[in-house]
């Protein structure tokens, strides 16, 4: 049999396995819940000028959130990280740094996930359940490594476009797109840079606290309150999908 004849058969097998694994191999993309609430999540912090203002915006309306942090930043902004923990928000892992796992050799990706989880758990004294892949990039292999490291990948539905250089008005429209009870909303309390091994250009100019306050106001006017993913799941079940993007 030639290589070209073997390839399609192999692809069919991989497709079949993925279908069979379906929900089991999935990432959390939303929460099935009877309650009028969204799961609010923030990536890339902690960052002075971003995280602190967002903490105030959340406290002002009694909202809670899940913070997917970078260990590079937890070490640099240790006191600010302590404030997030002290405010009672949920802490989850975005990475030791901001490199996408599919870029790393398998052994390095595995080590980074385990070291990241261990360092964060040492720091907070609480179990870390969730991992958000930088840029949402993951493959079946990296998904499996996250699971082996004892975590579940979490993706998202609506976003606030807070990493783009656009007017706040556009961000507010974007934050409403596809929002529903149980939606997982993606926001950022910082912008990863070269110190986090991210090379995505300069950060956009915005007041992250003001943006979050306005997004929360909009959700509230639709009867939705914002909670952490863990809180949302306490009264609901995870919606999982096998979503992969290199
Ligand atoms: Zn990120």
PDB file of C-alpha atoms and ligand atoms in Angstrom:
ATOM      1  CA  UNK A   1       0.000   0.000   0.000  1.00  0.00           C
ATOM      2  CA  UNK A   2       1.358   3.429  -0.858  1.00  0.00           C
ATOM      3  CA  UNK A   3       1.622   6.297   1.600  1.00  0.00           C
ATOM      4  CA  UNK A   4      -0.968   8.273  -0.350  1.00  0.00           C
ATOM      5  CA  UNK A   5      -3.485   5.450   0.032  1.00  0.00           C
ATOM      6  CA  UNK A   6      -2.786   5.095   3.766  1.00  0.00           C
ATOM      7  CA  UNK A   7      -3.308   8.805   4.540  1.00  0.00           C
ATOM      8  CA  UNK A   8      -7.095   9.030   3.916  1.00  0.00           C
ATOM      9  CA  UNK A   9      -7.699   5.916   6.010  1.00  0.00           C
ATOM     10  CA  UNK A  10      -5.685   7.413   8.870  1.00  0.00           C
ATOM     11  CA  UNK A  11      -7.602  10.682   8.632  1.00  0.00           C
ATOM     12  CA  UNK A  12     -10.891   8.795   8.772  1.00  0.00           C
ATOM     13  CA  UNK A  13      -9.750   6.989  11.904  1.00  0.00           C
ATOM     14  CA  UNK A  14      -8.694  10.268  13.572  1.00  0.00           C
ATOM     15  CA  UNK A  15     -12.033  11.884  12.629  1.00  0.00           C
ATOM     16  CA  UNK A  16     -13.894   8.868  14.001  1.00  0.00           C
ATOM     17  CA  UNK A  17     -11.957   8.941  17.261  1.00  0.00           C
ATOM     18  CA  UNK A  18     -12.630  12.644  17.685  1.00  0.00           C
ATOM     19  CA  UNK A  19     -16.350  12.123  17.084  1.00  0.00           C
ATOM     20  CA  UNK A  20     -16.455   9.233  19.537  1.00  0.00           C
ATOM     21  CA  UNK A  21     -14.497  11.219  22.139  1.00  0.00           C
ATOM     22  CA  UNK A  22     -16.787  14.251  21.450  1.00  0.00           C
ATOM     23  CA  UNK A  23     -18.040  15.724  24.703  1.00  0.00           C
ATOM     24  CA  UNK A  24     -15.517  13.815  26.785  1.00  0.00           C
ATOM     25  CA  UNK A  25     -12.573  15.352  24.955  1.00  0.00           C
ATOM     26  CA  UNK A  26     -14.247  18.719  24.945  1.00  0.00           C
ATOM     27  CA  UNK A  27     -13.351  22.063  26.407  1.00  0.00           C
ATOM     28  CA  UNK A  28     -15.845  23.982  28.525  1.00  0.00           C
ATOM     29  CA  UNK A  29     -17.497  26.553  26.238  1.00  0.00           C
ATOM     30  CA  UNK A  30     -20.590  27.531  28.304  1.00  0.00           C
ATOM     31  CA  UNK A  31     -22.666  26.522  31.316  1.00  0.00           C
ATOM     32  CA  UNK A  32     -26.141  25.012  31.172  1.00  0.00           C
ATOM     33  CA  UNK A  33     -27.857  26.843  34.026  1.00  0.00           C
ATOM     34  CA  UNK A  34     -31.352  27.777  35.177  1.00  0.00           C
ATOM     35  CA  UNK A  35     -29.985  30.998  36.676  1.00  0.00           C
ATOM     36  CA  UNK A  36     -29.830  34.393  34.914  1.00  0.00           C
ATOM     37  CA  UNK A  37     -26.058  34.722  35.132  1.00  0.00           C
ATOM     38  CA  UNK A  38     -22.966  34.765  32.927  1.00  0.00           C
ATOM     39  CA  UNK A  39     -19.519  33.431  33.805  1.00  0.00           C
ATOM     40  CA  UNK A  40     -17.110  36.356  33.569  1.00  0.00           C
ATOM     41  CA  UNK A  41     -13.452  35.546  32.864  1.00  0.00           C
ATOM     42  CA  UNK A  42     -10.280  37.637  32.560  1.00  0.00           C
ATOM     43  CA  UNK A  43      -6.971  36.603  30.986  1.00  0.00           C
ATOM     44  CA  UNK A  44      -3.381  37.896  30.932  1.00  0.00           C
ATOM     45  CA  UNK A  45      -3.185  39.563  34.362  1.00  0.00           C
ATOM     46  CA  UNK A  46      -2.392  40.640  36.896  1.00  0.00           C
ATOM     47  CA  UNK A  47      -1.521  44.080  35.517  1.00  0.00           C
ATOM     48  CA  UNK A  48      -1.328  47.363  37.477  1.00  0.00           C
ATOM     49  CA  UNK A  49      -3.826  49.858  36.021  1.00  0.00           C
ATOM     50  CA  UNK A  50      -5.991  47.038  34.650  1.00  0.00           C
ATOM     51  CA  UNK A  51      -6.608  44.417  37.339  1.00  0.00           C
ATOM     52  CA  UNK A  52      -7.036  46.946  40.165  1.00  0.00           C
ATOM     53  CA  UNK A  53      -9.640  48.964  38.246  1.00  0.00           C
ATOM     54  CA  UNK A  54     -11.514  45.823  37.273  1.00  0.00           C
ATOM     55  CA  UNK A  55     -11.534  44.696  40.911  1.00  0.00           C
ATOM     56  CA  UNK A  56     -13.201  47.997  41.814  1.00  0.00           C
ATOM     57  CA  UNK A  57     -15.776  47.671  38.992  1.00  0.00           C
ATOM     58  CA  UNK A  58     -16.643  44.144  40.152  1.00  0.00           C
ATOM     59  CA  UNK A  59     -16.832  45.131  43.830  1.00  0.00           C
ATOM     60  CA  UNK A  60     -19.111  48.100  43.007  1.00  0.00           C
ATOM     61  CA  UNK A  61     -21.866  45.737  41.807  1.00  0.00           C
ATOM     62  CA  UNK A  62     -21.028  42.673  43.898  1.00  0.00           C
ATOM     63  CA  UNK A  63     -19.918  40.637  40.858  1.00  0.00           C
ATOM     64  CA  UNK A  64     -17.306  37.893  40.859  1.00  0.00           C
ATOM     65  CA  UNK A  65     -15.105  36.490  38.103  1.00  0.00           C
ATOM     66  CA  UNK A  66     -12.486  33.909  37.189  1.00  0.00           C
ATOM     67  CA  UNK A  67      -8.960  35.234  36.564  1.00  0.00           C
ATOM     68  CA  UNK A  68      -6.777  33.143  34.225  1.00  0.00           C
ATOM     69  CA  UNK A  69      -3.351  34.383  35.282  1.00  0.00           C
ATOM     70  CA  UNK A  70       0.177  34.204  33.895  1.00  0.00           C
ATOM     71  CA  UNK A  71       2.824  33.098  36.394  1.00  0.00           C
ATOM     72  CA  UNK A  72       5.297  35.565  34.829  1.00  0.00           C
ATOM     73  CA  UNK A  73       2.929  38.287  36.054  1.00  0.00           C
ATOM     74  CA  UNK A  74       1.905  36.722  39.358  1.00  0.00           C
ATOM     75  CA  UNK A  75       5.621  36.849  40.277  1.00  0.00           C
ATOM     76  CA  UNK A  76       6.066  40.457  39.056  1.00  0.00           C
ATOM     77  CA  UNK A  77       2.862  41.849  40.576  1.00  0.00           C
ATOM     78  CA  UNK A  78       2.597  39.726  43.656  1.00  0.00           C
ATOM     79  CA  UNK A  79       0.699  42.221  45.871  1.00  0.00           C
ATOM     80  CA  UNK A  80      -1.877  42.864  43.142  1.00  0.00           C
ATOM     81  CA  UNK A  81      -2.379  39.133  42.726  1.00  0.00           C
ATOM     82  CA  UNK A  82      -2.979  38.885  46.482  1.00  0.00           C
ATOM     83  CA  UNK A  83      -5.724  41.518  46.106  1.00  0.00           C
ATOM     84  CA  UNK A  84      -7.510  39.379  43.497  1.00  0.00           C
ATOM     85  CA  UNK A  85      -7.362  36.361  45.817  1.00  0.00           C
ATOM     86  CA  UNK A  86      -8.414  38.391  48.879  1.00  0.00           C
ATOM     87  CA  UNK A  87     -11.453  39.716  46.971  1.00  0.00           C
ATOM     88  CA  UNK A  88     -12.635  36.110  46.674  1.00  0.00           C
ATOM     89  CA  UNK A  89     -12.376  35.691  42.899  1.00  0.00           C
ATOM     90  CA  UNK A  90     -11.590  32.346  41.325  1.00  0.00           C
ATOM     91  CA  UNK A  91      -8.003  31.786  40.187  1.00  0.00           C
ATOM     92  CA  UNK A  92      -7.189  29.662  37.143  1.00  0.00           C
ATOM     93  CA  UNK A  93      -4.161  29.101  34.906  1.00  0.00           C
ATOM     94  CA  UNK A  94      -3.379  30.853  31.608  1.00  0.00           C
ATOM     95  CA  UNK A  95       0.240  29.661  31.644  1.00  0.00           C
ATOM     96  CA  UNK A  96       3.718  29.919  33.071  1.00  0.00           C
ATOM     97  CA  UNK A  97       4.044  32.469  30.254  1.00  0.00           C
ATOM     98  CA  UNK A  98       1.956  33.355  27.180  1.00  0.00           C
ATOM     99  CA  UNK A  99       3.357  30.845  24.666  1.00  0.00           C
ATOM    100  CA  UNK A 100       0.792  28.713  22.813  1.00  0.00           C
ATOM    101  CA  UNK A 101       1.187  25.062  23.809  1.00  0.00           C
ATOM    102  CA  UNK A 102       1.068  23.667  20.231  1.00  0.00           C
ATOM    103  CA  UNK A 103       4.335  25.587  19.599  1.00  0.00           C
ATOM    104  CA  UNK A 104       6.193  23.750  22.360  1.00  0.00           C
ATOM    105  CA  UNK A 105       7.829  20.319  22.243  1.00  0.00           C
ATOM    106  CA  UNK A 106       5.475  17.837  23.991  1.00  0.00           C
ATOM    107  CA  UNK A 107       7.733  17.323  27.033  1.00  0.00           C
ATOM    108  CA  UNK A 108       8.060  21.089  27.536  1.00  0.00           C
ATOM    109  CA  UNK A 109       4.303  21.664  27.225  1.00  0.00           C
ATOM    110  CA  UNK A 110       3.672  18.921  29.786  1.00  0.00           C
ATOM    111  CA  UNK A 111       6.235  20.336  32.213  1.00  0.00           C
ATOM    112  CA  UNK A 112       4.894  23.896  31.807  1.00  0.00           C
ATOM    113  CA  UNK A 113       1.319  22.833  32.633  1.00  0.00           C
ATOM    114  CA  UNK A 114       2.347  20.876  35.702  1.00  0.00           C
ATOM    115  CA  UNK A 115       4.735  23.540  36.983  1.00  0.00           C
ATOM    116  CA  UNK A 116       2.149  26.275  36.372  1.00  0.00           C
ATOM    117  CA  UNK A 117      -0.578  24.473  38.254  1.00  0.00           C
ATOM    118  CA  UNK A 118       1.739  23.529  41.146  1.00  0.00           C
ATOM    119  CA  UNK A 119       3.112  27.078  41.544  1.00  0.00           C
ATOM    120  CA  UNK A 120      -0.362  28.599  41.501  1.00  0.00           C
ATOM    121  CA  UNK A 121      -1.725  26.088  44.008  1.00  0.00           C
ATOM    122  CA  UNK A 122       1.263  26.674  46.315  1.00  0.00           C
ATOM    123  CA  UNK A 123       0.615  30.394  46.063  1.00  0.00           C
ATOM    124  CA  UNK A 124      -3.152  30.307  46.763  1.00  0.00           C
ATOM    125  CA  UNK A 125      -3.569  27.105  48.764  1.00  0.00           C
ATOM    126  CA  UNK A 126      -6.579  26.238  46.588  1.00  0.00           C
ATOM    127  CA  UNK A 127      -7.056  23.719  43.777  1.00  0.00           C
ATOM    128  CA  UNK A 128      -6.675  25.042  40.230  1.00  0.00           C
ATOM    129  CA  UNK A 129      -9.342  23.454  38.043  1.00  0.00           C
ATOM    130  CA  UNK A 130      -9.263  25.420  34.798  1.00  0.00           C
ATOM    131  CA  UNK A 131      -6.750  26.223  32.096  1.00  0.00           C
ATOM    132  CA  UNK A 132      -7.303  28.688  29.277  1.00  0.00           C
ATOM    133  CA  UNK A 133      -5.066  28.112  26.270  1.00  0.00           C
ATOM    134  CA  UNK A 134      -3.338  31.338  25.101  1.00  0.00           C
ATOM    135  CA  UNK A 135      -5.019  32.520  21.858  1.00  0.00           C
ATOM    136  CA  UNK A 136      -7.474  29.614  22.274  1.00  0.00           C
ATOM    137  CA  UNK A 137      -4.883  27.481  20.480  1.00  0.00           C
ATOM    138  CA  UNK A 138      -4.939  23.777  21.289  1.00  0.00           C
ATOM    139  CA  UNK A 139      -4.653  20.410  19.578  1.00  0.00           C
ATOM    140  CA  UNK A 140      -5.934  17.004  20.728  1.00  0.00           C
ATOM    141  CA  UNK A 141      -2.397  16.402  22.048  1.00  0.00           C
ATOM    142  CA  UNK A 142      -2.234  19.570  24.161  1.00  0.00           C
ATOM    143  CA  UNK A 143      -5.843  19.003  25.295  1.00  0.00           C
ATOM    144  CA  UNK A 144      -4.735  15.630  26.612  1.00  0.00           C
ATOM    145  CA  UNK A 145      -1.723  17.152  28.374  1.00  0.00           C
ATOM    146  CA  UNK A 146      -4.004  19.656  30.146  1.00  0.00           C
ATOM    147  CA  UNK A 147      -6.235  16.793  31.291  1.00  0.00           C
ATOM    148  CA  UNK A 148      -3.201  14.795  32.480  1.00  0.00           C
ATOM    149  CA  UNK A 149      -2.077  17.841  34.457  1.00  0.00           C
ATOM    150  CA  UNK A 150      -5.436  17.701  36.268  1.00  0.00           C
ATOM    151  CA  UNK A 151      -7.188  20.644  34.601  1.00  0.00           C
ATOM    152  CA  UNK A 152      -9.951  21.261  32.059  1.00  0.00           C
ATOM    153  CA  UNK A 153      -9.515  23.686  29.137  1.00  0.00           C
ATOM    154  CA  UNK A 154     -11.998  26.566  29.145  1.00  0.00           C
ATOM    155  CA  UNK A 155     -12.827  28.512  25.977  1.00  0.00           C
ATOM    156  CA  UNK A 156     -15.481  31.227  25.629  1.00  0.00           C
ATOM    157  CA  UNK A 157     -18.519  32.669  23.873  1.00  0.00           C
ATOM    158  CA  UNK A 158     -18.925  36.484  23.862  1.00  0.00           C
ATOM    159  CA  UNK A 159     -15.830  38.701  24.089  1.00  0.00           C
ATOM    160  CA  UNK A 160     -15.296  42.387  24.834  1.00  0.00           C
ATOM    161  CA  UNK A 161     -12.676  42.923  22.075  1.00  0.00           C
ATOM    162  CA  UNK A 162     -10.496  44.500  24.764  1.00  0.00           C
ATOM    163  CA  UNK A 163      -7.264  43.407  23.066  1.00  0.00           C
ATOM    164  CA  UNK A 164      -8.142  45.349  19.897  1.00  0.00           C
ATOM    165  CA  UNK A 165      -7.610  49.006  19.169  1.00  0.00           C
ATOM    166  CA  UNK A 166     -11.282  49.911  18.602  1.00  0.00           C
ATOM    167  CA  UNK A 167     -13.628  52.437  20.282  1.00  0.00           C
ATOM    168  CA  UNK A 168     -15.371  51.325  23.482  1.00  0.00           C
ATOM    169  CA  UNK A 169     -18.733  51.631  21.679  1.00  0.00           C
ATOM    170  CA  UNK A 170     -17.703  48.732  19.398  1.00  0.00           C
ATOM    171  CA  UNK A 171     -16.517  46.699  22.370  1.00  0.00           C
ATOM    172  CA  UNK A 172     -19.870  47.183  24.085  1.00  0.00           C
ATOM    173  CA  UNK A 173     -21.757  45.969  21.010  1.00  0.00           C
ATOM    174  CA  UNK A 174     -19.405  42.997  20.720  1.00  0.00           C
ATOM    175  CA  UNK A 175     -19.888  42.060  24.403  1.00  0.00           C
ATOM    176  CA  UNK A 176     -23.633  41.648  23.745  1.00  0.00           C
ATOM    177  CA  UNK A 177     -23.249  39.342  20.738  1.00  0.00           C
ATOM    178  CA  UNK A 178     -24.425  35.855  21.587  1.00  0.00           C
ATOM    179  CA  UNK A 179     -24.775  36.565  25.310  1.00  0.00           C
ATOM    180  CA  UNK A 180     -27.216  34.274  27.139  1.00  0.00           C
ATOM    181  CA  UNK A 181     -27.598  32.770  30.624  1.00  0.00           C
ATOM    182  CA  UNK A 182     -24.588  30.507  31.104  1.00  0.00           C
ATOM    183  CA  UNK A 183     -22.398  32.235  28.505  1.00  0.00           C
ATOM    184  CA  UNK A 184     -18.673  32.384  29.291  1.00  0.00           C
ATOM    185  CA  UNK A 185     -17.525  35.950  28.587  1.00  0.00           C
ATOM    186  CA  UNK A 186     -13.878  36.611  27.693  1.00  0.00           C
ATOM    187  CA  UNK A 187     -12.198  39.778  28.961  1.00  0.00           C
ATOM    188  CA  UNK A 188      -8.617  40.771  29.757  1.00  0.00           C
ATOM    189  CA  UNK A 189      -7.298  42.506  32.868  1.00  0.00           C
ATOM    190  CA  UNK A 190      -3.955  43.009  31.136  1.00  0.00           C
ATOM    191  CA  UNK A 191      -2.094  42.629  27.868  1.00  0.00           C
ATOM    192  CA  UNK A 192       0.702  40.061  27.658  1.00  0.00           C
ATOM    193  CA  UNK A 193       4.006  41.396  26.338  1.00  0.00           C
ATOM    194  CA  UNK A 194       7.592  40.337  25.614  1.00  0.00           C
ATOM    195  CA  UNK A 195       8.241  39.687  29.333  1.00  0.00           C
ATOM    196  CA  UNK A 196       5.541  37.002  29.085  1.00  0.00           C
ATOM    197  CA  UNK A 197       6.975  35.740  25.756  1.00  0.00           C
ATOM    198  CA  UNK A 198       4.071  37.314  23.826  1.00  0.00           C
ATOM    199  CA  UNK A 199       4.866  39.453  20.803  1.00  0.00           C
ATOM    200  CA  UNK A 200       1.487  40.846  19.796  1.00  0.00           C
ATOM    201  CA  UNK A 201       2.358  44.516  19.366  1.00  0.00           C
ATOM    202  CA  UNK A 202       1.540  47.425  21.671  1.00  0.00           C
ATOM    203  CA  UNK A 203      -1.452  47.189  24.053  1.00  0.00           C
ATOM    204  CA  UNK A 204      -4.649  49.031  23.084  1.00  0.00           C
ATOM    205  CA  UNK A 205      -5.432  52.251  24.947  1.00  0.00           C
ATOM    206  CA  UNK A 206      -8.409  51.724  27.221  1.00  0.00           C
ATOM    207  CA  UNK A 207      -9.686  52.061  30.759  1.00  0.00           C
ATOM    208  CA  UNK A 208     -10.364  48.405  31.557  1.00  0.00           C
ATOM    209  CA  UNK A 209     -12.265  49.252  34.724  1.00  0.00           C
ATOM    210  CA  UNK A 210     -14.656  51.604  32.947  1.00  0.00           C
ATOM    211  CA  UNK A 211     -15.240  49.101  30.131  1.00  0.00           C
ATOM    212  CA  UNK A 212     -16.066  46.303  32.589  1.00  0.00           C
ATOM    213  CA  UNK A 213     -18.398  48.608  34.558  1.00  0.00           C
ATOM    214  CA  UNK A 214     -20.309  49.436  31.360  1.00  0.00           C
ATOM    215  CA  UNK A 215     -20.459  45.803  30.190  1.00  0.00           C
ATOM    216  CA  UNK A 216     -21.811  44.772  33.614  1.00  0.00           C
ATOM    217  CA  UNK A 217     -24.395  47.561  33.426  1.00  0.00           C
ATOM    218  CA  UNK A 218     -25.591  46.246  30.054  1.00  0.00           C
ATOM    219  CA  UNK A 219     -25.818  42.683  31.334  1.00  0.00           C
ATOM    220  CA  UNK A 220     -27.641  43.866  34.432  1.00  0.00           C
ATOM    221  CA  UNK A 221     -30.222  45.687  32.276  1.00  0.00           C
ATOM    222  CA  UNK A 222     -30.922  42.299  30.645  1.00  0.00           C
ATOM    223  CA  UNK A 223     -31.316  40.740  34.092  1.00  0.00           C
ATOM    224  CA  UNK A 224     -27.938  38.962  33.969  1.00  0.00           C
ATOM    225  CA  UNK A 225     -25.430  39.037  36.796  1.00  0.00           C
ATOM    226  CA  UNK A 226     -21.756  38.119  36.524  1.00  0.00           C
ATOM    227  CA  UNK A 227     -20.196  35.310  38.541  1.00  0.00           C
ATOM    228  CA  UNK A 228     -17.062  33.170  38.405  1.00  0.00           C
ATOM    229  CA  UNK A 229     -17.075  29.969  36.357  1.00  0.00           C
ATOM    230  CA  UNK A 230     -16.919  27.871  39.537  1.00  0.00           C
ATOM    231  CA  UNK A 231     -19.989  29.647  40.942  1.00  0.00           C
ATOM    232  CA  UNK A 232     -21.889  29.274  37.659  1.00  0.00           C
ATOM    233  CA  UNK A 233     -21.119  25.551  37.631  1.00  0.00           C
ATOM    234  CA  UNK A 234     -22.294  25.096  41.218  1.00  0.00           C
ATOM    235  CA  UNK A 235     -25.874  25.436  39.901  1.00  0.00           C
ATOM    236  CA  UNK A 236     -25.291  24.163  36.392  1.00  0.00           C
ATOM    237  CA  UNK A 237     -23.461  21.733  34.156  1.00  0.00           C
ATOM    238  CA  UNK A 238     -20.584  22.335  31.780  1.00  0.00           C
ATOM    239  CA  UNK A 239     -21.295  22.475  28.055  1.00  0.00           C
ATOM    240  CA  UNK A 240     -18.299  20.836  26.394  1.00  0.00           C
ATOM    241  CA  UNK A 241     -17.226  20.907  22.785  1.00  0.00           C
ATOM    242  CA  UNK A 242     -14.240  19.353  21.039  1.00  0.00           C
ATOM    243  CA  UNK A 243     -12.836  22.634  19.643  1.00  0.00           C
ATOM    244  CA  UNK A 244      -9.313  22.633  18.293  1.00  0.00           C
ATOM    245  CA  UNK A 245      -7.322  25.358  16.586  1.00  0.00           C
ATOM    246  CA  UNK A 246      -3.583  25.195  15.977  1.00  0.00           C
TER     247      UNK A 246
HETATM  248 ZN1  LIG B   1      -3.915  35.536  26.778  1.00  0.00          ZN
END
